[in-house]
């Protein structure tokens, strides 16, 4: 069985698993990192959204064999460590706007929001209505309005 | 939003000790705030109250032509359901000064853990952070008191929880009085501490064991009056928000139960088909990671080291299927059956002199699946079984599982896990039962998860239905309003049915006599439907037909569809009379609380403002759950909006603004209520515009969120406002489902006004299939591997 090595939330990990296994199951079933959620397995619902080298990606749709040893994977569990303070500003905004309902989609929502804000900031802009319209993450509890508010609020402190 | 007030609360009027004297009991007594609770025997202070407390007394005289829900509705029925049984819920004060309470309900995102903590904090005079609310495992003795549904949680638990908490606070005061050598009524409490005028302060924790009792004793208490509320009615954020945003909140599949390996099921192509046999069992067992394969009634289960390996195995399975009773059926054939079952109207269709509005609406199948798919962990051994799952009726799950496993009920332990949303889905225990069957068949613990594709295809559906409305007018007056709702059978086997049979006798006589002759579905329908308008002779009747589908409620049962049909008819009546929709509603409104809500949205939403062609406002109201909601929306149906492109998505008309007014009676947590309204709106929006399942040859075409178009950010109104009404009442109402019907209806009304055409089939995009159906054999899609192409 091949060995897979990558950096997970700041620590190098090595797992024995086939190249074709999707990263989501390596994280959840083998490494016990359960923040990224399953909602479709086909890159549609975005519940599993995490970061690879600072950018958003969906581990349900990436083979673990495609990761390089130096690739840095950040899940919701490791997000706070990427910023100063106890929590990431986006997590704080989420708490402040009381966004979550059942909470199932929220790790993915927050990871997507952070990447979106970074992208918009890289491009020198600020979050617009159409940026918010473009967020693909599903929330079956319908917390969309508060997500929109929280993304804007979190962005101001990023 | 501060934790707690620091001023002391006095005890005057609050410390009626038991001392053998019996205090006026419960709601029958003169004082509506005086109740009897209990102190249970134990090492620390444990107090209790009967879950059945708080039943409203006589419900007043019957007006001449009331609809049933005005006198007695589903909330009353659920609240009354437990009256004959005596069942205790308990509050424990621990030696560290915290209070613990096990809520006999399930949290699925509706915020009841937070609102329950608020109620306890209020009555105990304890900061919120010292109140710990957990979910109770299945408690058979509670029977049907342990059912989360019908937005009933707060309505039915409000009084009992307060009574148990008040008894606890009173016992702590007594214990402090004994220690300080004074009387309890000279003491007061501040935020978890008992204090006296001399400056002595004893934290609850230190008093917990003193306050404990060797024996069970009965105690009378008086509840805090509404004027003294400091926590109830203030906005409180969810107690579990931090866990949710850091990934620490655990759902069923996140639990680490020893040996419970990932397990999935290969399911039939047709809805409710059945497996005959797996032809390549040996080959599957040889696959990487696979440990076990077993046939169960719903399909072929596979257990492996990862869910990825389960998916791979399912995709390789060669299964012989029995296609079941639905093979060959499609939307149209089912609709035909419904039309044939429609009950006749009483008013003839060619009335003399009068003018008539005759409308027919169709509502397609919808999937009630939450984002967390069905999942459950089961560890079934020879002589016992343990289950972990999100369940709204855990007792029934326990009964069913015991029966299926051939065990007695006490051999089965059912743990309730917070659910990733429910919307009625988790009223049933399909997932827990299936997991138990698989674990038994394999002889191993399993962590069962449904694939997303399984949900719209085999999961619970909101039934397809039709609603016909006929209204007659004469000289500008509405003389009659008849609605005939015809639905594919709604499954009520989750317990609501049993509640009804056991409770009918408890209902006020006239109501009981009426309901006694009806079946479960008709009873629920009758108890929930109520038009808040004066429309002359009103009849709303339900008929159900066709038992072949797996169905259930979906954030409400009949109301959203009934409401859409009725409110579109109201608009049509207004049009025929040459009246403004708002004007007609206010003119015919027969309830002041409803009127206030309509007026609130009309004013805040600037009803009647000029809009460009292709845009319009819509207004609708729904009365249920001891309150009502009114919704005003603005919709943009202009071609450039409707045709805007988003990859793999349905765009269509855009609601640009929504204003919701909610009257939910006494509000516990306005922030939580607002969240429920927003969520309900997103559901209503999807019901009217985008979300449905298509039946073709017995198979549902939808298999994921890129086929089943629940509301997405590109559909969400950029402007949204919630107005919380203050009706000045003592009882809380329900909120979980309240906004769905009025939202769906307001959007439908706005759409009709913007396009000039009254839509008759919902959702409006049902007739366009905008995706390529995923394969049925194998029944689950392959996970893509190109994810790194889409990073951002
Ligand atoms: S589970 Fe990865 S996108 Fe849905
Ligand atoms: S909070 Fe429940 S799915 Fe988003």
Short mmCIF file of N, CA and C and ligand atoms in Angstrom, two decimals, chain A residues 37-41 43-48 58 60, ligand 1:
data_model
loop_
_atom_site.label_atom_id
_atom_site.label_comp_id
_atom_site.label_asym_id
_atom_site.label_seq_id
_atom_site.Cartn_x
_atom_site.Cartn_y
_atom_site.Cartn_z
N UNK A 37 -17.23 18.24 6.05
CA UNK A 37 -18.40 17.34 6.04
C UNK A 37 -18.67 16.79 4.66
N UNK A 38 -19.33 15.64 4.63
CA UNK A 38 -19.80 15.06 3.37
C UNK A 38 -21.22 15.52 3.12
N UNK A 39 -21.48 16.01 1.90
CA UNK A 39 -22.86 16.36 1.57
C UNK A 39 -23.25 15.90 0.18
N UNK A 40 -22.25 15.46 -0.62
CA UNK A 40 -22.58 14.99 -1.97
C UNK A 40 -21.49 14.10 -2.57
N UNK A 41 -20.22 14.37 -2.25
CA UNK A 41 -19.14 13.56 -2.79
C UNK A 41 -18.81 13.85 -4.24
N UNK A 43 -18.38 17.30 -5.52
CA UNK A 43 -17.99 18.70 -5.71
C UNK A 43 -19.15 19.62 -6.05
N UNK A 44 -20.29 19.39 -5.40
CA UNK A 44 -21.46 20.20 -5.68
C UNK A 44 -21.90 20.99 -4.43
N UNK A 45 -21.98 20.32 -3.30
CA UNK A 45 -22.57 20.97 -2.12
C UNK A 45 -21.58 21.86 -1.38
N UNK A 46 -20.29 21.54 -1.51
CA UNK A 46 -19.20 22.32 -0.91
C UNK A 46 -19.11 22.20 0.61
N UNK A 47 -19.79 21.22 1.19
CA UNK A 47 -19.72 21.03 2.64
C UNK A 47 -18.32 20.64 3.09
N UNK A 48 -17.53 20.08 2.18
CA UNK A 48 -16.20 19.59 2.56
C UNK A 48 -15.11 20.63 2.33
N UNK A 58 -12.08 21.20 -2.77
CA UNK A 58 -13.03 20.23 -2.23
C UNK A 58 -12.44 18.83 -2.20
N UNK A 60 -13.43 16.02 -1.49
CA UNK A 60 -14.18 14.86 -1.97
C UNK A 60 -13.84 14.57 -3.43
S1 LIG C 1 -18.99 16.59 -0.26
FE1 LIG C 1 -17.45 17.68 -1.26
S2 LIG C 1 -18.54 19.12 -2.36
FE2 LIG C 1 -20.13 17.96 -1.48
#
